[in-house]
Amino acid sequence: MYADTMESKSPGYVTPKKPALSASARKIKDNAADWHNLMLKWETYNNDSFTIASKIVNLKIITESADSMLDETTPNKDNITTDKVELDRLCSELLHILENMEKIWTKLEKITVTFKGICDLEAYQFPGDISKPVHFHTWPTTLFYETSKTMVDMYKKEMELKRTIIGDLAHTSDQDLRMVYLSCWLYQPYIDNNIKVLLESMLLETGHRTF
Amino acid sequence: MSEKPAFVSVQQSLRKSFDAIEPLHEEWNNTLLECNPHLTSLSNLAEQLQACQRVLFKKTPLSSFINLQEHLRFKLQAAMEFNLEILNQKLSTLQRIRDSVSQVVGSVLYMYETSIEKIGLEAILERSSLCPSIADMLEWLQDIEKHYRNQYLQRKLLLQVCGGHLSDIQALPQSWAKQRDAASSKQQHVEDILLSVSFFRMST
């Protein structure tokens, strides 16, 4: 059933232990790789969107200080219109990136669902006390699902937070609140620092990383 | 003629000490420059942390998020600690430079003290257009050592405020720069000294 050629080439410490991966194992391994790539993508989007968000805040501060000087000088109407156009442009750009981040989150959800699917399948194949297969080193499939679920929950909260922030970012005039919005955006308070450990463990277990 | 070799060997060790100090001085300046971006980050983070503490989350659109303030504070503090750690590493580099300079200066002084009687006062004060007197050079070395000692201590004290108020941390880049400006004449003095001994160092 399995091709035996892989075995001779791969060194002992690298998964797969078996000559080739079963369908479930392959799916798990691909999922782990997807997790890694999607997280990197998310980081890029997060940094890009932060740059735009801070531009929005700066622009708001500039226009507000211009407004407060209204009585002293006649406002330059052209300036105000260009500022508004620019603000509009930045806001839609930010929304666009947020949509992309939303897509990433949906993909992460899907990955978690497939982990759950594999767990259900195994529960069906090996009912009751029959020990379930370990596809790689030590992790049972349920651990992949639980890890993925923990991680995706962090992103879920983060997504909600970002949605709320984007709704108010260009409207609030509270300077402190703006700063809180920006720090929330950049530092992602709901994504725990241990998420890297979770991801790396998953990569290590599936053989994407070696000891 | 026992004073001649003693005189020459003190001169040699002076030459060696200036040779050792020049790269250390450069390293010192570079290390100080490397601190700047981290000081700015630290100051920004302190500002963000202050804002985070001032905002009443309950009265904002963020009210539905559980423990958001704590989560954000934790993240900001972690980022601050990261920057502080780097700055402390820089500080220990400064300390190492200060100690190296002290060691170099100490060994020249020891050399001088052991051979002072053989050289005689007149030879010590003697100078030419190319070669400053031994007395002058010893004084300069002590000036340099004092400069590093003071500077290190001042920087260390500045970074120690980081345990205290956020407003102090926020003002850190300014106080750091103020420190630099206050010491700029001393800093210039070190460079002038290195320039004054350049002919002496070239002659063997």
Coordinates of N, CA and C in Angstrom, one line a residue, chain B:
Chain B
M1 N 73.2 55.8 33.4 CA 72.1 56.3 32.6 C 70.9 55.3 32.8
S2 N 70.5 55.2 34.1 CA 69.4 54.3 34.3 C 68.1 55.0 34.1
E3 N 68.1 56.3 33.9 CA 66.8 57.0 33.8 C 66.2 56.9 32.3
K4 N 67.1 56.7 31.4 CA 66.7 56.6 30.0 C 65.7 55.5 29.7
P5 N 66.1 54.2 30.0 CA 65.1 53.1 29.7 C 63.8 53.3 30.5
A6 N 63.9 53.8 31.7 CA 62.6 53.9 32.5 C 61.7 55.0 31.8
F7 N 62.3 56.0 31.4 CA 61.6 57.1 30.7 C 60.9 56.6 29.4
V8 N 61.7 55.8 28.7 CA 61.2 55.2 27.4 C 60.1 54.2 27.7
S9 N 60.2 53.5 28.7 CA 59.2 52.5 28.9 C 57.9 53.1 29.4
V10 N 58.0 54.2 30.2 CA 56.7 54.9 30.6 C 56.1 55.5 29.3
Q11 N 56.9 56.1 28.5 CA 56.4 56.6 27.2 C 55.7 55.5 26.4
Q12 N 56.4 54.4 26.3 CA 55.8 53.2 25.6 C 54.4 52.8 26.1
S13 N 54.4 52.8 27.5 CA 53.1 52.3 28.0 C 52.0 53.4 27.9
L14 N 52.4 54.7 27.8 CA 51.4 55.7 27.5 C 50.9 55.6 26.1
R15 N 51.8 55.3 25.2 CA 51.5 55.1 23.8 C 50.5 54.0 23.7
K16 N 50.8 52.9 24.4 CA 49.9 51.7 24.3 C 48.5 52.0 24.8
S17 N 48.5 52.8 25.9 CA 47.2 53.1 26.5 C 46.3 53.9 25.6
F18 N 47.0 54.9 25.0 CA 46.2 55.7 24.0 C 45.7 54.8 22.8
D19 N 46.5 53.9 22.4 CA 46.1 53.0 21.3 C 44.9 52.2 21.8
A20 N 44.9 51.8 23.1 CA 43.8 51.0 23.5 C 42.5 51.8 23.7
I21 N 42.7 53.1 24.1 CA 41.5 53.9 24.4 C 40.8 54.3 23.1
E22 N 41.5 54.5 22.1 CA 40.9 55.1 20.8 C 39.7 54.2 20.4
P23 N 40.0 52.8 20.2 CA 38.8 52.0 19.7 C 37.7 51.9 20.8
L24 N 38.1 52.0 22.1 CA 37.1 51.9 23.1 C 36.2 53.1 23.1
H25 N 36.8 54.3 22.8 CA 36.1 55.5 22.7 C 35.0 55.4 21.5
E26 N 35.5 54.8 20.4 CA 34.6 54.7 19.3 C 33.4 53.7 19.6
E27 N 33.8 52.7 20.3 CA 32.7 51.7 20.7 C 31.7 52.3 21.6
W28 N 32.2 53.2 22.5 CA 31.4 53.9 23.5 C 30.4 54.7 22.7
N29 N 30.9 55.5 21.8 CA 30.0 56.4 21.0 C 28.9 55.6 20.2
N30 N 29.4 54.5 19.6 CA 28.4 53.7 18.9 C 27.4 53.1 19.8
T31 N 27.8 52.6 20.9 CA 26.8 52.0 21.9 C 25.8 53.0 22.3
L32 N 26.2 54.2 22.5 CA 25.3 55.3 22.9 C 24.3 55.5 21.8
L33 N 24.8 55.5 20.6 CA 23.9 55.7 19.4 C 22.9 54.6 19.3
E34 N 23.3 53.4 19.5 CA 22.4 52.2 19.4 C 21.3 52.3 20.4
C35 N 21.5 53.0 21.5 CA 20.4 53.1 22.5 C 19.2 53.9 22.0
N36 N 19.5 54.9 21.2 CA 18.4 55.8 20.8 C 17.1 55.2 20.4
P37 N 17.1 54.3 19.4 CA 15.8 53.8 18.9 C 15.1 53.1 20.1
H38 N 15.8 52.4 21.0 CA 15.1 51.7 22.1 C 14.5 52.7 23.1
L39 N 15.2 53.8 23.3 CA 14.7 54.9 24.2 C 13.4 55.5 23.6
T40 N 13.4 55.7 22.3 CA 12.2 56.2 21.7 C 11.1 55.2 21.8
S41 N 11.3 54.0 21.5 CA 10.3 52.9 21.7 C 9.7 52.9 23.1
L42 N 10.7 53.0 24.0 CA 10.3 52.9 25.5 C 9.4 54.1 25.8
S43 N 9.8 55.3 25.3 CA 9.0 56.5 25.6 C 7.6 56.3 25.0
N44 N 7.5 55.8 23.7 CA 6.2 55.7 23.1 C 5.3 54.7 23.8
L45 N 6.0 53.6 24.3 CA 5.2 52.6 25.0 C 4.7 53.2 26.3
A46 N 5.5 54.0 27.0 CA 5.1 54.6 28.3 C 3.9 55.5 28.0
E47 N 3.9 56.2 26.9 CA 2.8 57.1 26.5 C 1.5 56.2 26.3
Q48 N 1.7 55.1 25.6 CA 0.5 54.3 25.3 C 0.0 53.7 26.6
L49 N 0.9 53.3 27.5 CA 0.4 52.7 28.7 C -0.3 53.7 29.6
Q50 N 0.1 54.9 29.5 CA -0.6 56.0 30.3 C -2.0 56.2 29.7
A51 N -2.1 56.2 28.4 CA -3.4 56.3 27.7 C -4.3 55.2 28.1
C52 N -3.7 54.0 28.1 CA -4.4 52.8 28.5 C -5.0 52.8 29.9
Q53 N -4.2 53.5 30.8 CA -4.7 53.6 32.2 C -5.7 54.7 32.3
R54 N -5.6 55.7 31.5 CA -6.6 56.8 31.6 C -7.9 56.5 31.1
V55 N -8.0 55.7 30.0 CA -9.3 55.5 29.3 C -10.2 54.7 30.2
L56 N -11.5 55.1 30.3 CA -12.4 54.3 31.1 C -13.1 53.4 30.0
F57 N -12.6 52.1 30.0 CA -13.0 51.2 29.0 C -14.6 51.0 29.0
K58 N -15.2 51.1 30.2 CA -16.6 50.8 30.3 C -17.4 51.8 29.5
K59 N -16.8 53.0 29.3 CA -17.6 54.1 28.7 C -17.3 54.2 27.2
T60 N -16.6 53.2 26.7 CA -16.2 53.3 25.3 C -16.8 52.1 24.5
P61 N -16.7 52.1 23.2 CA -17.3 51.0 22.4 C -16.6 49.7 22.8
L62 N -15.5 49.8 23.5 CA -14.7 48.6 23.8 C -15.3 47.9 25.1
S63 N -16.4 48.4 25.6 CA -16.8 47.9 26.9 C -17.2 46.4 26.9
S64 N -17.6 45.9 25.7 CA -18.0 44.5 25.7 C -16.8 43.5 25.8
F65 N -15.6 44.0 25.6 CA -14.4 43.1 25.6 C -13.9 42.9 27.0
I66 N -13.9 41.6 27.3 CA -13.6 41.2 28.7 C -12.0 41.4 29.0
N67 N -11.7 42.0 30.1 CA -10.3 42.2 30.5 C -9.4 42.8 29.5
L68 N -10.0 43.6 28.6 CA -9.2 44.1 27.5 C -8.1 45.0 28.1
Q69 N -8.4 45.8 29.0 CA -7.4 46.7 29.6 C -6.2 46.0 30.2
E70 N -6.5 44.9 30.9 CA -5.4 44.1 31.5 C -4.6 43.4 30.4
H71 N -5.3 42.9 29.4 CA -4.6 42.3 28.3 C -3.6 43.2 27.6
L72 N -4.2 44.4 27.3 CA -3.4 45.4 26.6 C -2.2 45.9 27.5
R73 N -2.5 46.1 28.8 CA -1.4 46.5 29.7 C -0.3 45.5 29.7
F74 N -0.7 44.2 29.7 CA 0.3 43.2 29.8 C 1.2 43.2 28.5
K75 N 0.5 43.3 27.4 CA 1.3 43.4 26.1 C 2.2 44.6 26.1
L76 N 1.7 45.7 26.5 CA 2.6 46.9 26.5 C 3.8 46.8 27.4
Q77 N 3.5 46.2 28.6 CA 4.5 46.1 29.6 C 5.6 45.1 29.1
A78 N 5.1 44.0 28.4 CA 6.1 43.0 27.9 C 7.0 43.7 26.8
A79 N 6.4 44.6 26.0 CA 7.2 45.2 25.0 C 8.2 46.2 25.7
M80 N 7.7 46.8 26.8 CA 8.7 47.7 27.5 C 9.8 46.9 28.1
E81 N 9.5 45.8 28.6 CA 10.5 45.0 29.2 C 11.6 44.5 28.2
F82 N 11.0 44.2 27.0 CA 11.9 43.8 25.9 C 12.9 44.9 25.6
N83 N 12.4 46.1 25.5 CA 13.3 47.3 25.2 C 14.3 47.5 26.4
L84 N 13.8 47.4 27.6 CA 14.6 47.7 28.7 C 15.8 46.7 28.8
E85 N 15.4 45.4 28.4 CA 16.5 44.4 28.5 C 17.6 44.8 27.5
I86 N 17.2 45.2 26.3 CA 18.3 45.6 25.4 C 19.1 46.8 25.9
L87 N 18.4 47.7 26.5 CA 19.1 48.9 27.0 C 20.1 48.5 28.1
N88 N 19.6 47.5 28.9 CA 20.5 47.0 30.0 C 21.7 46.3 29.4
Q89 N 21.5 45.7 28.3 CA 22.7 45.0 27.7 C 23.7 46.1 27.2
K90 N 23.1 47.2 26.6 CA 24.0 48.3 26.2 C 24.7 48.9 27.4
L91 N 24.0 49.0 28.5 CA 24.6 49.6 29.7 C 25.8 48.7 30.2
S92 N 25.6 47.4 30.0 CA 26.7 46.6 30.5 C 27.9 46.7 29.5
T93 N 27.6 47.0 28.3 CA 28.7 47.2 27.3 C 29.4 48.5 27.8
L94 N 28.7 49.5 28.1 CA 29.3 50.8 28.6 C 30.2 50.5 29.9
Q95 N 29.6 49.6 30.7 CA 30.4 49.3 31.9 C 31.7 48.6 31.6
R96 N 31.6 47.7 30.6 CA 32.8 47.0 30.2 C 33.8 48.0 29.7
I97 N 33.4 48.9 28.9 CA 34.3 49.9 28.3 C 34.9 50.7 29.4
R98 N 34.1 51.2 30.3 CA 34.6 52.0 31.5 C 35.7 51.2 32.2
D99 N 35.4 49.9 32.5 CA 36.4 49.1 33.2 C 37.7 48.9 32.5
S100 N 37.5 48.7 31.2 CA 38.7 48.5 30.4 C 39.6 49.8 30.4
V101 N 38.9 51.0 30.3 CA 39.7 52.2 30.3 C 40.4 52.4 31.7
S102 N 39.6 52.1 32.8 CA 40.2 52.2 34.1 C 41.4 51.3 34.2
Q103 N 41.3 50.1 33.7 CA 42.4 49.2 33.8 C 43.6 49.7 33.1
V104 N 43.4 50.2 31.9 CA 44.5 50.7 31.1 C 45.2 51.9 31.8
V105 N 44.4 52.8 32.3 CA 44.9 54.0 33.0 C 45.6 53.6 34.2
G106 N 45.1 52.6 35.0 CA 45.7 52.1 36.2 C 47.0 51.5 36.0
S107 N 47.2 50.8 34.9 CA 48.5 50.1 34.7 C 49.5 51.1 34.3
V108 N 49.2 52.2 33.6 CA 50.1 53.2 33.2 C 50.6 54.0 34.5
L109 N 49.6 54.3 35.3 CA 50.0 55.0 36.6 C 50.9 54.1 37.5
Y110 N 50.6 52.9 37.5 CA 51.5 52.0 38.3 C 52.9 52.0 37.8
M111 N 53.0 51.9 36.5 CA 54.3 51.9 35.8 C 55.0 53.2 36.1
Y112 N 54.3 54.3 36.1 CA 54.9 55.6 36.3 C 55.4 55.7 37.8
E113 N 54.5 55.2 38.7 CA 54.9 55.3 40.1 C 56.1 54.5 40.5
T114 N 56.2 53.4 39.8 CA 57.4 52.5 40.1 C 58.7 53.1 39.6
S115 N 58.6 53.9 38.5 CA 59.8 54.4 37.9 C 60.0 55.9 38.1
I116 N 59.2 56.5 38.9 CA 59.2 58.0 39.0 C 60.6 58.5 39.5
E117 N 61.2 57.7 40.4 CA 62.5 58.2 41.0 C 63.6 58.1 39.9
K118 N 63.5 57.1 39.1 CA 64.5 56.9 38.1 C 64.4 58.0 37.0
I119 N 63.3 58.4 36.7 CA 63.1 59.4 35.6 C 63.5 60.8 36.1
G120 N 63.0 61.2 37.2 CA 63.3 62.5 37.7 C 62.2 63.5 37.2
L121 N 62.0 64.5 38.1 CA 60.9 65.5 37.8 C 61.1 66.2 36.5
E122 N 62.3 66.6 36.2 CA 62.5 67.4 35.1 C 62.1 66.7 33.8
A123 N 62.5 65.5 33.7 CA 62.2 64.7 32.5 C 60.7 64.5 32.3
I124 N 60.0 64.4 33.5 CA 58.6 64.2 33.4 C 57.9 65.4 32.9
L125 N 58.4 66.6 33.2 CA 57.8 67.8 32.7 C 58.2 68.3 31.3
E126 N 59.2 67.6 30.8 CA 59.8 68.0 29.6 C 58.9 67.7 28.4
R127 N 58.7 68.7 27.5 CA 57.9 68.4 26.3 C 58.4 69.1 25.1
S128 N 58.0 68.6 23.9 CA 58.4 69.1 22.7 C 57.1 69.3 21.8
S129 N 57.4 69.9 20.6 CA 56.2 70.1 19.8 C 55.5 68.8 19.4
L130 N 56.3 67.7 19.3 CA 55.7 66.5 18.9 C 55.2 65.6 20.1
C131 N 55.9 65.9 21.2 CA 55.6 65.0 22.3 C 55.2 65.7 23.6
P132 N 54.0 65.6 24.0 CA 53.6 66.2 25.3 C 54.3 65.6 26.5
S133 N 54.4 66.4 27.6 CA 55.1 65.9 28.7 C 54.3 64.7 29.3
I134 N 55.1 63.8 30.0 CA 54.5 62.7 30.7 C 53.5 63.1 31.7
A135 N 53.7 64.2 32.4 CA 52.8 64.7 33.4 C 51.5 65.1 32.7
D136 N 51.5 65.8 31.6 CA 50.3 66.2 30.9 C 49.5 64.9 30.5
M137 N 50.2 64.0 29.9 CA 49.5 62.8 29.4 C 48.9 62.0 30.5
L138 N 49.6 61.9 31.6 CA 49.0 61.2 32.7 C 47.7 61.9 33.2
E139 N 47.8 63.2 33.2 CA 46.6 64.0 33.6 C 45.4 63.7 32.7
W140 N 45.8 63.7 31.4 CA 44.7 63.5 30.4 C 44.1 62.1 30.5
L141 N 44.9 61.2 30.8 CA 44.4 59.8 31.0 C 43.4 59.8 32.1
Q142 N 43.8 60.5 33.2 CA 42.8 60.5 34.3 C 41.6 61.3 34.0
D143 N 41.7 62.3 33.2 CA 40.5 63.0 32.7 C 39.6 62.1 32.0
I144 N 40.2 61.3 31.1 CA 39.4 60.4 30.3 C 38.7 59.4 31.1
E145 N 39.4 58.8 32.1 CA 38.8 57.8 33.0 C 37.7 58.4 33.7
K146 N 37.9 59.6 34.2 CA 36.8 60.3 35.0 C 35.6 60.5 34.2
H147 N 35.8 60.9 32.9 CA 34.7 61.1 32.0 C 33.8 59.9 31.9
Y148 N 34.5 58.7 31.6 CA 33.7 57.5 31.4 C 33.0 57.1 32.7
R149 N 33.7 57.2 33.8 CA 33.1 56.9 35.1 C 31.8 57.7 35.3
N150 N 31.9 59.0 35.2 CA 30.7 59.9 35.4 C 29.6 59.5 34.4
Q151 N 30.0 59.4 33.2 CA 29.0 59.1 32.2 C 28.2 57.8 32.4
Y152 N 29.0 56.8 32.7 CA 28.3 55.5 33.0 C 27.3 55.6 34.1
L153 N 27.8 56.3 35.2 CA 26.9 56.4 36.3 C 25.6 57.2 36.0
Q154 N 25.8 58.3 35.3 CA 24.6 59.1 34.9 C 23.6 58.3 34.1
R155 N 24.1 57.6 33.1 CA 23.2 56.8 32.2 C 22.5 55.7 33.0
K156 N 23.3 55.1 33.9 CA 22.7 54.0 34.7 C 21.6 54.6 35.6
L157 N 21.8 55.8 36.2 CA 20.8 56.4 37.0 C 19.6 56.7 36.2
L158 N 19.8 57.2 35.0 CA 18.7 57.6 34.1 C 17.8 56.3 33.8
L159 N 18.4 55.2 33.6 CA 17.7 54.0 33.2 C 17.0 53.5 34.5
Q160 N 17.5 53.8 35.6 CA 16.9 53.3 36.9 C 15.5 53.9 37.1
V161 N 15.3 55.1 36.5 CA 14.0 55.7 36.8 C 12.9 54.9 36.1
C162 N 13.3 54.0 35.3 CA 12.3 53.2 34.5 C 11.4 52.4 35.5
G163 N 11.9 52.1 36.7 CA 11.1 51.4 37.6 C 10.0 52.3 38.2
G164 N 10.1 53.6 38.0 CA 9.3 54.6 38.7 C 8.1 55.0 37.8
H165 N 8.0 56.3 37.6 CA 6.8 56.8 37.0 C 6.9 56.8 35.4
L166 N 5.7 56.5 34.9 CA 5.6 56.4 33.4 C 6.0 57.7 32.7
S167 N 5.7 58.9 33.4 CA 6.0 60.1 32.8 C 7.6 60.3 32.7
D168 N 8.3 59.7 33.7 CA 9.7 59.8 33.6 C 10.3 59.0 32.4
I169 N 9.6 57.8 32.2 CA 10.0 57.0 31.1 C 9.7 57.6 29.8
Q170 N 8.6 58.3 29.8 CA 8.2 59.0 28.6 C 9.2 60.1 28.2
A171 N 9.8 60.7 29.3 CA 10.7 61.8 29.0 C 12.2 61.3 28.9
L172 N 12.3 60.0 28.9 CA 13.7 59.4 28.8 C 14.5 59.9 27.6
P173 N 14.0 59.9 26.4 CA 14.8 60.3 25.3 C 15.4 61.8 25.5
Q174 N 14.5 62.6 26.1 CA 14.9 64.0 26.3 C 16.0 64.1 27.4
S175 N 15.8 63.4 28.5 CA 16.8 63.4 29.5 C 18.1 62.8 29.1
W176 N 18.0 61.8 28.3 CA 19.2 61.1 27.8 C 20.0 62.1 26.9
A177 N 19.2 62.9 26.0 CA 19.9 63.8 25.1 C 20.5 65.0 26.0
K178 N 19.7 65.4 27.0 CA 20.2 66.5 27.9 C 21.6 66.1 28.5
Q179 N 21.6 64.8 28.9 CA 22.8 64.3 29.5 C 24.0 64.4 28.5
R180 N 23.6 64.0 27.3 CA 24.7 64.0 26.2 C 25.2 65.4 26.0
D181 N 24.2 66.4 26.0 CA 24.6 67.8 25.7 C 25.5 68.3 26.9
A182 N 25.0 67.9 28.1 CA 25.8 68.5 29.2 C 27.2 67.9 29.2
A183 N 27.4 66.7 28.7 CA 28.7 66.1 28.7 C 29.5 66.4 27.4
S184 N 28.9 67.2 26.6 CA 29.5 67.3 25.2 C 30.9 67.9 25.3
S185 N 31.1 68.8 26.2 CA 32.5 69.5 26.3 C 33.5 68.4 26.8
K186 N 33.1 67.6 27.7 CA 34.0 66.5 28.2 C 34.3 65.5 27.1
Q187 N 33.2 65.2 26.4 CA 33.4 64.3 25.2 C 34.3 64.9 24.2
Q188 N 34.2 66.2 24.0 CA 35.1 66.9 23.0 C 36.5 66.8 23.6
H189 N 36.6 67.0 24.9 CA 37.9 66.9 25.6 C 38.7 65.6 25.3
V190 N 37.9 64.5 25.4 CA 38.5 63.2 25.1 C 39.0 63.2 23.7
E191 N 38.2 63.7 22.8 CA 38.7 63.6 21.4 C 39.9 64.5 21.1
D192 N 39.9 65.7 21.8 CA 41.0 66.6 21.7 C 42.3 66.0 22.2
I193 N 42.1 65.2 23.3 CA 43.3 64.6 23.9 C 43.9 63.6 22.9
L194 N 43.0 62.8 22.3 CA 43.4 61.8 21.3 C 44.1 62.4 20.1
L195 N 43.6 63.6 19.8 CA 44.2 64.3 18.7 C 45.6 64.9 19.1
S196 N 45.7 65.4 20.3 CA 47.0 65.9 20.8 C 48.1 64.9 20.9
V197 N 47.7 63.7 21.1 CA 48.8 62.7 21.3 C 49.0 61.9 20.0
S198 N 48.4 62.4 18.9 CA 48.5 61.5 17.7 C 49.9 61.5 17.1
F199 N 50.7 62.6 17.2 CA 52.1 62.6 16.7 C 52.9 61.8 17.7
F200 N 52.6 61.9 19.0 CA 53.4 61.2 20.0 C 53.2 59.7 19.7
R201 N 51.9 59.3 19.4 CA 51.7 57.9 19.1 C 52.4 57.3 17.9
M202 N 52.5 58.2 16.9 CA 53.1 57.8 15.6 C 54.7 57.6 15.8
S203 N 55.3 58.5 16.7 CA 56.7 58.4 16.8 C 57.0 57.2 17.7
T204 N 58.1 56.5 17.4 CA 58.4 55.4 18.2 C 59.8 55.5 18.8

